[in-house]
Coordinates of C-alpha atoms and ligand atoms in Angstrom, one line a residue:
M1 CA -16.0 22.2 8.9
N2 CA -14.7 19.6 7.6
S3 CA -14.9 16.5 10.3
D4 CA -18.0 17.3 11.0
L5 CA -19.4 17.5 7.6
S6 CA -17.5 14.9 6.7
K7 CA -19.1 13.0 10.8
I8 CA -22.8 13.0 8.8
L9 CA -21.8 11.8 5.6
N10 CA -21.0 8.6 7.3
E11 CA -23.9 8.7 10.0
L12 CA -25.7 8.9 6.7
A13 CA -23.9 6.0 5.2
V14 CA -25.9 3.9 7.7
L15 CA -28.7 4.5 8.1
L16 CA -29.4 4.2 4.6
D17 CA -27.5 1.4 5.2
I18 CA -30.0 0.0 7.7
K19 CA -32.9 1.3 5.8
G20 CA -31.5 -1.8 3.1
V21 CA -30.7 1.8 -0.1
E22 CA -28.5 -0.1 -1.9
F23 CA -25.0 1.3 -3.2
K24 CA -25.9 5.0 -2.1
P25 CA -24.4 4.4 1.4
R26 CA -20.4 3.4 -0.2
A27 CA -20.6 6.6 -2.2
Y28 CA -21.3 8.7 0.8
E29 CA -18.6 6.7 3.0
K30 CA -16.0 7.5 0.2
V31 CA -16.8 11.2 0.1
A32 CA -16.5 11.0 3.4
Y33 CA -13.6 9.6 4.0
I34 CA -12.2 12.2 1.3
I35 CA -13.7 14.9 2.7
E36 CA -11.5 14.1 5.9
S37 CA -8.3 14.2 4.6
L38 CA -8.8 17.5 2.1
A39 CA -5.9 19.8 2.6
E40 CA -8.7 22.9 2.7
E41 CA -12.0 22.9 4.7
V42 CA -15.0 22.7 2.6
D43 CA -16.8 26.0 3.2
E44 CA -14.2 27.8 1.6
I45 CA -14.1 25.3 -1.2
Y46 CA -18.4 26.3 -1.5
K47 CA -17.1 29.5 -1.6
K48 CA -14.7 30.0 -4.0
G49 CA -16.4 28.2 -7.1
G50 CA -19.4 27.1 -5.9
L51 CA -21.6 23.7 -6.0
K52 CA -19.1 23.2 -9.4
A53 CA -16.6 23.5 -7.1
L54 CA -17.9 20.3 -5.2
E55 CA -17.9 18.3 -7.9
E56 CA -14.7 18.3 -8.5
I57 CA -13.6 16.2 -5.3
P58 CA -13.4 13.4 -6.1
G59 CA -16.0 11.0 -5.8
V60 CA -18.3 14.4 -6.0
G61 CA -21.9 14.2 -8.0
R62 CA -24.5 16.3 -8.1
G63 CA -26.7 14.7 -5.6
I64 CA -23.9 14.5 -2.9
A65 CA -23.0 18.3 -4.2
E66 CA -26.0 19.2 -2.7
K67 CA -26.5 17.6 0.2
I68 CA -22.8 19.1 1.3
E69 CA -24.0 23.1 0.2
E70 CA -27.5 21.9 2.6
F71 CA -25.8 21.4 4.8
I72 CA -22.7 24.3 4.8
K73 CA -25.9 26.2 4.5
T74 CA -27.9 25.3 7.2
G75 CA -25.4 23.7 9.1
K76 CA -28.3 19.7 8.5
I77 CA -29.1 17.6 6.1
H78 CA -32.5 16.9 5.9
E79 CA -32.9 13.6 4.8
L80 CA -30.7 12.9 7.4
E81 CA -33.5 14.1 10.2
K82 CA -35.8 12.3 9.4
L83 CA -33.4 8.7 8.8
K84 CA -32.3 9.6 12.1
T85 CA -36.3 10.1 13.7
E86 CA -37.0 6.8 12.5
F87 CA -34.2 5.2 14.2
P88 CA -32.6 7.4 16.9
V89 CA -29.6 6.2 17.7
D90 CA -25.6 7.0 18.7
I91 CA -24.8 5.7 15.2
N92 CA -20.6 7.0 15.5
G93 CA -20.7 6.5 19.0
L94 CA -21.4 1.9 17.7
K95 CA -20.0 1.4 14.7
K96 CA -16.7 2.2 16.2
V97 CA -17.4 -1.5 18.2
E98 CA -15.4 -4.1 16.1
G99 CA -17.3 -6.5 15.2
L100 CA -20.4 -3.6 14.6
G101 CA -22.5 -3.2 11.4
P102 CA -25.2 -2.2 9.9
K103 CA -27.0 -5.2 10.9
T104 CA -26.5 -5.5 13.8
I105 CA -26.6 -2.2 14.8
K106 CA -30.2 -2.3 13.7
R107 CA -30.9 -6.0 15.1
L108 CA -29.1 -4.9 18.4
Y109 CA -32.0 -1.3 18.6
N110 CA -34.8 -3.6 17.0
E111 CA -34.1 -6.5 20.0
L112 CA -33.5 -5.3 22.8
G113 CA -33.6 -1.0 22.3
I114 CA -29.4 -0.6 22.5
K115 CA -29.6 3.2 21.2
D116 CA -25.4 3.6 22.5
L117 CA -22.1 2.9 23.8
G118 CA -23.5 3.4 27.0
S119 CA -26.8 0.5 26.5
L120 CA -24.2 -1.2 24.7
K121 CA -22.3 -2.1 27.5
K122 CA -25.1 -2.5 29.6
A123 CA -26.4 -5.5 27.8
A124 CA -23.5 -7.3 27.1
E125 CA -22.3 -7.1 30.2
A126 CA -25.7 -8.1 31.3
G127 CA -25.0 -11.6 29.0
K128 CA -27.6 -10.6 27.1
L129 CA -26.0 -10.2 23.5
K130 CA -25.3 -13.7 23.9
K131 CA -28.9 -14.8 23.5
L132 CA -29.8 -13.4 19.8
E133 CA -29.9 -15.4 17.4
G134 CA -25.8 -15.7 15.4
L135 CA -24.3 -14.2 18.1
G136 CA -22.9 -15.9 21.1
E137 CA -20.9 -15.7 24.0
K138 CA -18.0 -15.2 21.6
S139 CA -19.2 -11.6 20.3
E140 CA -20.0 -10.6 23.0
Q141 CA -17.2 -10.9 24.3
K142 CA -15.3 -9.0 22.2
I143 CA -18.2 -6.7 22.0
L144 CA -17.1 -6.1 25.8
K145 CA -13.3 -5.5 24.5
S146 CA -13.6 -3.3 22.1
I147 CA -15.2 -1.3 24.1
S148 CA -13.2 -0.8 26.4
F149 CA -10.1 -0.6 24.2
L150 CA -12.7 2.5 23.3
E151 CA -13.1 3.8 26.5
Q152 CA -9.2 4.7 26.6
F153 CA -9.2 7.4 24.3
R154 CA -13.1 8.5 24.9
G155 CA -12.2 12.5 25.0
R156 CA -9.6 12.2 23.0
F157 CA -8.3 13.2 18.8
S158 CA -5.4 12.0 16.6
I159 CA -2.8 14.3 16.7
A160 CA -3.5 14.6 12.6
A161 CA -7.1 16.5 13.5
A162 CA -5.2 19.0 16.6
L163 CA -2.0 20.2 15.3
P164 CA -2.9 22.0 12.1
L165 CA -5.4 23.9 15.1
S166 CA -3.4 24.1 17.2
R167 CA -0.8 25.5 14.9
R168 CA -3.6 28.0 13.1
I169 CA -4.8 29.6 16.9
V170 CA -1.1 30.5 17.2
E171 CA -1.1 31.8 14.0
R172 CA -3.7 34.1 14.9
L173 CA -2.2 34.6 18.3
R174 CA 0.8 36.2 16.9
S175 CA -0.7 38.7 15.1
L176 CA -2.5 40.0 17.4
P177 CA 0.2 42.8 18.1
E178 CA -0.7 43.1 22.8
V179 CA 1.3 38.9 21.8
K180 CA 4.8 38.7 21.8
K181 CA 5.4 35.3 21.3
A182 CA 3.4 32.4 21.7
E183 CA 3.6 28.7 20.8
F184 CA 1.9 25.0 21.6
A185 CA 2.4 22.7 23.9
G186 CA 2.2 20.2 25.8
S187 CA 0.9 16.7 23.7
I188 CA 0.6 18.3 20.7
A189 CA 4.2 19.1 20.9
R190 CA 5.2 16.3 22.5
M191 CA 3.9 14.5 18.8
Q192 CA 1.7 12.3 20.7
E193 CA -0.1 10.5 18.5
T194 CA -3.9 11.0 20.3
V195 CA -4.6 14.5 22.5
G196 CA -6.6 15.8 24.8
D197 CA -6.7 19.2 25.0
L198 CA -4.7 21.7 23.6
D199 CA -2.1 24.7 25.4
I200 CA -1.3 26.9 23.9
L201 CA 1.0 29.8 26.1
V202 CA 1.9 33.4 25.5
I203 CA 3.6 36.6 26.2
S204 CA 1.9 39.7 26.4
D205 CA 1.9 42.4 28.8
K206 CA -2.4 43.0 28.3
P207 CA -3.1 40.0 28.6
S208 CA -6.8 40.6 29.0
K209 CA -6.8 42.2 25.2
V210 CA -5.5 38.3 24.7
M211 CA -8.5 36.1 26.0
D212 CA -11.2 38.3 25.1
F213 CA -10.0 38.2 21.7
F214 CA -9.0 34.0 22.7
V215 CA -12.4 33.6 23.7
K216 CA -13.9 35.5 20.4
M217 CA -12.2 33.0 18.1
P218 CA -14.6 31.7 16.0
E219 CA -13.7 28.0 16.6
V220 CA -15.3 28.6 20.1
Q221 CA -17.9 27.1 21.5
E222 CA -18.3 27.4 24.9
V223 CA -16.3 29.3 27.6
T224 CA -15.5 26.8 30.8
A225 CA -12.7 29.5 32.2
K226 CA -11.5 32.5 32.0
G227 CA -9.2 35.0 34.5
D228 CA -6.3 37.2 33.3
T229 CA -3.5 33.8 33.2
K230 CA -5.4 31.3 31.8
T231 CA -8.5 30.7 30.4
S232 CA -10.1 27.8 29.4
V233 CA -12.7 27.2 25.9
R234 CA -14.3 24.4 25.2
L235 CA -13.7 24.3 20.9
K236 CA -17.1 23.2 18.2
V237 CA -15.2 20.0 17.6
G238 CA -15.5 18.3 21.1
M239 CA -11.3 19.3 22.2
D240 CA -10.8 21.9 25.5
A241 CA -8.0 24.4 24.2
D242 CA -5.6 26.1 27.5
L243 CA -4.8 29.6 26.7
R244 CA -1.7 30.9 29.7
V245 CA -0.7 34.6 29.3
V246 CA 3.3 34.6 31.3
A247 CA 5.4 36.9 31.5
P248 CA 8.6 37.1 29.5
E249 CA 11.1 36.5 32.1
S250 CA 9.1 33.0 32.9
F251 CA 8.6 32.1 29.0
G252 CA 11.1 29.3 29.3
A253 CA 10.0 27.6 32.7
A254 CA 5.9 28.3 31.6
L255 CA 7.0 26.2 27.7
Q256 CA 9.8 23.8 29.8
Y257 CA 6.9 22.6 32.4
F258 CA 4.4 22.1 29.9
I259 CA 5.9 20.4 26.9
G260 CA 7.1 17.9 28.5
D261 CA 4.8 15.1 29.9
K262 CA 3.7 15.0 33.7
Y263 CA 7.4 12.4 34.1
H264 CA 9.3 14.2 33.0
N265 CA 8.6 16.9 34.9
I266 CA 8.7 15.7 37.9
A267 CA 12.7 14.2 37.4
V268 CA 13.0 17.2 36.1
R269 CA 12.0 19.0 39.0
E270 CA 13.8 16.0 41.3
I271 CA 16.5 17.0 39.9
A272 CA 16.3 21.1 40.3
V273 CA 15.0 19.4 44.4
K274 CA 19.2 17.7 44.3
K275 CA 21.1 21.0 43.8
G276 CA 19.6 22.9 45.6
Y277 CA 16.9 24.7 43.4
K278 CA 13.1 25.0 43.6
L279 CA 11.7 24.5 39.5
N280 CA 7.5 26.1 38.8
E281 CA 6.3 27.2 35.7
Y282 CA 7.5 30.7 36.3
G283 CA 11.5 29.4 36.5
L284 CA 13.6 27.7 38.0
F285 CA 14.7 29.7 41.9
E286 CA 17.9 29.3 44.0
E287 CA 17.2 30.0 48.5
S288 CA 18.4 33.6 49.1
G289 CA 19.5 33.6 52.6
I290 CA 16.4 35.6 53.5
K291 CA 12.9 34.4 54.0
N292 CA 10.8 33.7 51.2
H293 CA 12.9 35.7 49.5
E294 CA 14.0 34.1 46.6
L295 CA 15.9 34.7 43.3
R296 CA 15.3 34.0 40.1
V297 CA 18.3 31.7 38.2
A298 CA 16.4 31.1 35.5
G299 CA 13.3 30.9 33.4
E300 CA 14.1 33.4 29.8
T301 CA 14.1 30.2 28.2
E302 CA 14.9 26.7 28.5
E303 CA 18.0 26.4 27.4
E304 CA 19.3 27.7 30.2
I305 CA 17.6 26.3 33.6
Y306 CA 18.1 23.2 31.9
K307 CA 21.8 23.9 31.5
T308 CA 21.9 25.5 34.8
L309 CA 20.4 22.0 36.1
G310 CA 23.7 20.4 34.2
M311 CA 22.0 18.7 31.1
Q312 CA 21.4 19.2 27.1
W313 CA 18.2 21.0 26.3
M314 CA 16.4 18.5 24.9
P315 CA 13.3 17.8 21.8
S316 CA 9.5 18.4 22.8
E317 CA 8.9 14.9 21.3
M318 CA 11.8 12.9 23.6
R319 CA 10.6 14.5 26.1
T320 CA 7.9 11.3 28.7
D321 CA 11.4 10.3 31.2
H322 CA 12.6 6.9 28.5
G323 CA 15.5 7.9 29.8
E324 CA 16.1 11.4 28.0
I325 CA 17.7 13.1 32.0
E326 CA 19.7 10.3 32.2
A327 CA 21.1 11.0 28.3
A328 CA 21.3 14.3 29.1
L329 CA 22.8 14.2 31.6
Q330 CA 25.2 13.0 30.6
N331 CA 25.6 14.9 27.2
K332 CA 24.8 12.1 24.6
L333 CA 21.2 13.0 24.0
P334 CA 20.8 11.4 19.6
D335 CA 20.9 14.2 17.1
L336 CA 17.5 13.4 16.2
V337 CA 16.1 13.1 12.0
G338 CA 14.2 16.8 11.2
Y339 CA 11.0 17.6 10.3
E340 CA 13.2 18.6 6.6
D341 CA 15.6 15.3 6.0
L342 CA 12.8 13.7 4.0
K343 CA 14.2 13.0 0.5
G344 CA 11.4 10.3 0.0
D345 CA 8.3 9.0 0.1
L346 CA 9.1 4.8 -0.2
Q347 CA 4.3 3.3 0.1
V348 CA 2.5 6.0 -2.5
Q349 CA -0.6 4.8 -4.0
T350 CA -2.5 5.8 -6.9
D351 CA -5.9 5.5 -8.7
W352 CA -4.9 1.9 -10.4
T353 CA -5.8 0.6 -7.0
D354 CA -7.8 2.8 -3.9
G355 CA -5.4 6.0 -3.9
D356 CA -8.3 9.2 -5.4
N357 CA -5.2 10.1 -8.0
S358 CA -3.2 9.1 -11.2
I359 CA 1.3 8.8 -10.8
R360 CA 1.8 11.4 -13.0
E361 CA -0.7 14.2 -10.4
M362 CA 1.0 12.5 -7.3
A363 CA 4.5 12.5 -8.5
E364 CA 3.7 16.1 -9.1
A365 CA 1.8 16.8 -5.7
A366 CA 5.4 15.2 -3.8
K367 CA 7.6 17.1 -5.8
K368 CA 5.4 20.8 -4.4
Q369 CA 6.0 18.4 -0.7
G370 CA 8.8 19.3 -1.2
L371 CA 10.7 15.4 -2.4
E372 CA 12.9 14.3 -5.2
Y373 CA 11.8 11.1 -5.1
I374 CA 8.9 8.6 -3.6
C375 CA 7.9 4.9 -4.5
I376 CA 4.6 3.4 -5.9
T377 CA 3.2 1.1 -3.7
D378 CA -0.5 0.2 -5.4
H379 CA -2.3 -3.2 -3.1
T380 CA -1.8 -6.4 -4.8
A381 CA -4.5 -9.0 -5.9
A382 CA -4.9 -10.6 -2.7
L383 CA -7.0 -7.2 -1.2
A384 CA -9.7 -7.4 -3.9
M385 CA -12.2 -4.5 -2.7
T386 CA -9.1 -2.2 -3.8
G387 CA -8.5 -3.9 -7.1
G388 CA -4.9 -4.7 -6.9
N389 CA -2.6 -5.4 -8.9
D390 CA -1.4 -9.0 -10.6
E391 CA 1.9 -9.7 -12.1
K392 CA 0.5 -8.7 -15.6
R393 CA -0.8 -6.1 -14.3
L394 CA 2.3 -4.7 -11.9
L395 CA 4.3 -4.9 -14.8
K396 CA 1.9 -2.6 -17.1
Q397 CA 1.9 -0.1 -14.9
M398 CA 5.5 -0.5 -14.1
A399 CA 5.9 0.6 -18.6
E400 CA 3.3 3.6 -17.4
I401 CA 5.5 4.9 -15.4
D402 CA 8.0 5.1 -17.3
K403 CA 5.9 6.9 -20.1
V404 CA 5.0 9.1 -17.2
Q405 CA 8.6 9.6 -15.3
K406 CA 9.5 10.9 -19.6
E407 CA 7.1 14.2 -18.9
V408 CA 7.3 15.2 -15.0
S409 CA 11.1 16.2 -14.6
G410 CA 12.8 17.6 -11.2
I411 CA 11.3 14.2 -9.4
K412 CA 12.5 10.7 -9.6
I413 CA 9.6 8.1 -9.8
L414 CA 10.8 4.1 -8.3
K415 CA 8.6 1.1 -9.0
G416 CA 7.5 -0.4 -6.3
A417 CA 4.2 -2.7 -4.3
E418 CA 2.6 -3.3 -1.4
V419 CA 2.3 -6.3 -1.9
D420 CA -0.1 -8.8 0.8
I421 CA 2.1 -11.3 2.6
H422 CA -0.8 -14.7 2.4
K423 CA -1.4 -16.5 5.4
D424 CA 1.3 -18.3 5.4
G425 CA 4.0 -16.1 4.9
T426 CA 3.9 -16.4 1.2
L427 CA 3.8 -13.3 -0.5
D428 CA 1.1 -12.2 -3.6
I429 CA 3.5 -11.5 -6.3
D430 CA 5.9 -14.3 -7.7
D431 CA 9.6 -13.2 -7.6
E432 CA 11.0 -13.0 -10.9
T433 CA 8.4 -10.0 -10.9
L434 CA 9.0 -8.5 -7.2
A435 CA 12.7 -9.2 -8.6
K436 CA 11.9 -6.0 -11.5
L437 CA 10.4 -4.2 -8.3
D438 CA 13.0 -1.7 -7.0
V439 CA 11.1 -1.8 -4.1
V440 CA 8.8 -3.6 -2.3
G441 CA 6.8 -3.6 0.1
I442 CA 5.2 -6.1 2.5
S443 CA 2.6 -6.2 4.4
V444 CA -0.8 -8.0 6.5
H445 CA -4.4 -7.0 5.3
S446 CA -6.3 -10.3 6.6
R447 CA -6.2 -12.3 9.1
F448 CA -5.6 -10.6 11.6
K449 CA -7.0 -13.2 14.9
M450 CA -4.3 -15.7 14.2
T451 CA -2.7 -15.7 17.6
E452 CA 1.0 -14.7 18.5
K453 CA 3.2 -17.4 17.3
E454 CA 1.0 -18.1 14.3
M455 CA 1.3 -14.2 13.3
T456 CA 5.2 -13.9 13.7
K457 CA 5.6 -17.0 11.3
R458 CA 3.2 -15.7 8.5
I459 CA 5.2 -12.7 8.7
V460 CA 8.9 -13.5 9.4
R461 CA 8.4 -15.9 6.4
A462 CA 7.7 -12.9 4.3
M463 CA 11.0 -11.8 5.5
E464 CA 13.1 -13.9 4.3
N465 CA 12.5 -14.1 0.9
P466 CA 15.4 -12.3 -0.6
N467 CA 13.0 -9.3 -2.7
A468 CA 10.5 -8.3 -0.1
D469 CA 12.4 -4.8 1.1
I470 CA 10.1 -3.2 3.5
L471 CA 7.8 -4.4 6.6
F472 CA 5.1 -1.5 5.4
H473 CA 3.0 -1.1 8.6
P474 CA 4.2 -4.0 11.2
T475 CA 2.1 -4.3 13.8
G476 CA -1.2 -3.4 12.0
R477 CA -3.1 -0.9 14.6
L478 CA -5.5 1.6 13.9
V479 CA -5.1 3.8 17.0
Q480 CA -8.4 4.3 18.7
K481 CA -9.1 1.5 16.5
R482 CA -8.1 -1.0 16.5
E483 CA -5.0 -3.4 18.0
A484 CA -2.4 -3.9 16.3
Y485 CA -2.4 -8.4 16.1
K486 CA -0.8 -10.9 18.2
I487 CA 3.2 -10.4 17.1
D488 CA 6.5 -11.1 18.9
M489 CA 8.3 -7.8 17.8
A490 CA 11.7 -9.2 19.8
E491 CA 11.5 -12.2 16.8
I492 CA 11.0 -9.3 14.1
I493 CA 12.7 -6.7 15.0
K494 CA 15.8 -9.6 14.3
T495 CA 14.6 -11.0 12.2
A496 CA 15.0 -7.7 10.6
K497 CA 19.0 -7.4 10.6
K498 CA 19.4 -11.1 10.2
T499 CA 17.5 -10.3 6.9
G500 CA 18.6 -6.3 6.0
T501 CA 14.8 -5.9 6.3
I502 CA 13.6 -1.9 6.6
L503 CA 10.9 -1.2 9.3
E504 CA 8.1 1.2 8.0
A505 CA 7.0 2.8 10.5
N506 CA 4.0 4.3 8.8
A507 CA 2.8 8.3 9.0
Y508 CA -1.2 7.6 8.2
P509 CA -2.5 9.8 11.5
E510 CA -4.8 6.6 11.7
R511 CA -1.7 3.8 11.5
L512 CA 1.4 5.3 13.0
D513 CA 3.0 2.2 12.8
L514 CA 5.5 1.7 14.0
K515 CA 4.8 2.9 17.5
D516 CA 7.3 4.9 18.8
E517 CA 8.7 2.3 21.9
Y518 CA 8.9 -0.3 18.6
I519 CA 10.7 2.5 17.0
R520 CA 13.6 3.0 19.2
Q521 CA 13.7 -1.0 19.9
A522 CA 14.5 -1.7 16.4
L523 CA 17.0 0.6 16.3
E524 CA 18.3 0.0 19.3
S525 CA 19.0 -3.7 18.1
G526 CA 20.2 -1.9 14.3
V527 CA 17.9 -2.6 11.8
K528 CA 16.7 0.9 9.6
I529 CA 13.6 2.4 9.6
S530 CA 11.9 3.7 6.4
I531 CA 9.0 7.0 6.8
D532 CA 6.6 6.6 4.7
S533 CA 3.1 8.4 4.4
D534 CA 1.4 6.1 3.2
A535 CA -0.8 8.9 0.6
H536 CA -3.8 7.7 -0.8
S537 CA -4.3 11.0 -2.6
T538 CA -2.4 14.4 -3.0
S539 CA -2.8 15.8 0.0
H540 CA -1.3 13.1 2.1
F541 CA 2.0 14.0 1.7
Q542 CA 1.6 16.0 4.5
F543 CA 0.6 13.4 6.8
L544 CA 5.0 12.6 6.5
E545 CA 5.3 14.9 9.1
Y546 CA 3.3 13.2 11.7
G547 CA 5.8 10.0 10.7
I548 CA 8.6 12.0 12.1
G549 CA 7.2 13.3 15.1
Q550 CA 7.0 9.6 15.8
A551 CA 10.2 8.4 14.9
R552 CA 11.9 11.1 17.4
R553 CA 9.7 9.7 19.7
G554 CA 11.4 6.7 18.8
W555 CA 14.7 8.6 19.1
A556 CA 15.2 8.2 15.0
E557 CA 18.4 10.3 14.6
K558 CA 18.9 10.7 10.3
K559 CA 20.9 8.1 9.3
D560 CA 18.8 5.2 10.3
V561 CA 15.9 6.9 8.2
I562 CA 17.0 5.4 4.7
N563 CA 14.8 7.6 2.8
T564 CA 16.3 10.7 4.5
R565 CA 19.1 9.4 1.8
N566 CA 18.8 10.3 -1.9
W567 CA 17.7 7.6 -4.2
E568 CA 20.3 5.9 -6.1
E569 CA 22.2 5.7 -2.0
M570 CA 18.7 4.6 -0.4
L571 CA 18.6 2.0 -2.5
G572 CA 21.7 1.0 -1.6
L573 CA 20.8 0.1 0.9
L574 CA 18.2 -3.2 0.2
K575 CA 18.4 -6.3 0.6
Ligands
DGT1 P1 -2.9 15.6 26.7 O1 -3.9 16.7 26.7 O2 -4.1 14.0 27.5 O3 -2.9 14.9 25.7 O4 -1.9 15.1 27.8 P2 -0.9 16.5 28.0 O5 1.0 16.2 28.6 O6 -1.3 17.5 27.0 O7 -1.5 16.9 29.1 P3 -2.1 18.5 29.8 O8 -2.7 19.4 28.5 O9 -3.3 17.9 31.4 O10 -0.4 19.3 30.3 C1 -0.3 19.7 29.7 C2 1.3 19.7 30.8 O11 1.4 19.9 32.1 C3 1.7 18.8 30.4 O12 2.6 18.6 29.3 C4 2.7 18.9 31.9 C5 1.5 19.6 32.5 N1 1.4 18.8 33.7 C6 0.4 18.6 34.0 N2 -0.8 18.1 34.9 C7 0.9 17.9 35.4 C8 1.7 17.4 36.7 O13 0.1 16.8 37.5 N3 2.0 17.3 37.4 C9 3.1 18.0 36.5 N4 4.4 17.6 36.6 N5 3.0 18.7 35.4 C10 1.3 18.2 35.3
CA2 CA1 -3.3 18.4 27.1
CA3 CA1 -3.8 21.1 29.3
ZN4 ZN1 -1.6 -1.3 4.1

């Protein structure tokens, strides 16, 4: 519901923009963004409290509330349908291309008849874009590059869309009397940042009942295959889901097969063969001496399979054949940071800048999530569009935090900032003020196109500032949207080690920055990380899970993550 509505509101925003309507597009865009991250489904909110409840959503006034109501009731927004007939273009597809705003989309359609990514690609390849005034060779190449980047992710979904959905389906299956066990597997179990399809495994001796239930779920759009062992459906959100029903004695083998990625599976199977076994999704078998008659030696649990092969059992997130198999054979697996281990969150935005909620609301929400402390890190002045703090306002906010702290108990509110790194590597707040903060996060939000050398120099210089504690979202990547800026990661890690700067594993699902392999490189060099939600709304603390998942993929242990400590100890680890 929410992601569909969000898509539609975004589309409406662009089409209104193309028509030249003022203000409204920004308002729709903002609401679309907020709705996408709401914990509760919008139709549930509406069911409970009608239009009034919709108006409680930040940014939603009467007009937008009515549009949302119309969408809930009819599945459509009339105004959008009308605009679409006037301008029949795949807005959501084209908008993803870097550098394509409403103005360019309008010109591309009017002058070249470009309607979607396919026709855009064709026109670019034929050199037609560069002939348009103001576009040129460079823009054409940039568009082609962006299209090929997007093509990598075609048909893939964010973990933040897939995991909650997968969990909901698994919970529902578990509630059936015919189902003895249900688990999800595949890329979601590995906490990969994007997911192709959902894979669910169930133990049941009444498979056809389970399959019947599965294909009738409200999320299902279409059944693509139905049998007693495997059923596949296409969900309304566009994702596919596979359900497999297995016997109890094969459940561990099925999990093992469907959780590890292909490379992990192939490597484990080779070990099995070397030791004289055969491993498949039904079990681990050995020859009995009688032809076509194999003996099952393991299969009910994953543990017994790995154990029989002389390996430690390992968490799903590690199963990518990046050294975990060798480590498991030598009994040397790391003890990964757990999903319950975080005590604090060191990057939190409030309504002092571009967040939706007050300092107090964010503190209360973090407490509810089980955290002991948060650090308020609003943007600084260089990020003008967020209304960022300058020195004076930052001091004012610190006083406000003191005041709020007196009013709330059970959660410590630390003072911080997300300080912008200027293009020359200097910081956006003076050193005297920075020294007053508990935690100084630094980050890049502009001039992403610098050369690798320039960008590395810029960030290194910023890290060398004795007040700079944590490098926030170090590479600037946006999952499925923007590639990381060019940066010499080895140099950044070296500087982090030398200066004692912490590297952030940003948990915001669109960022997940650092990514797993960089986390691992950082840890191997003895650099510590923080896992932060980058919350801009009270519902965003739940994102921490994705950051922990990414950190586990990067083999992080509890000791490597500074915010697994209480706040006093954590502060002791900063510069
Ligand atoms: P996805 O869905 O693209 O995000 O990634 P996965 O890893 O969930 O891949 P999927 O759904 O195609 O397959 C589910 C599991 O099945 C996967 O974790 C590993 C296993 N698997 C898939 N294809 C192969 C294969 O060709 N060989 C082996 N050994 N295992 C495979
Ligand atoms: Ca999958
Ligand atoms: Ca699958
Ligand atoms: Zn930021």
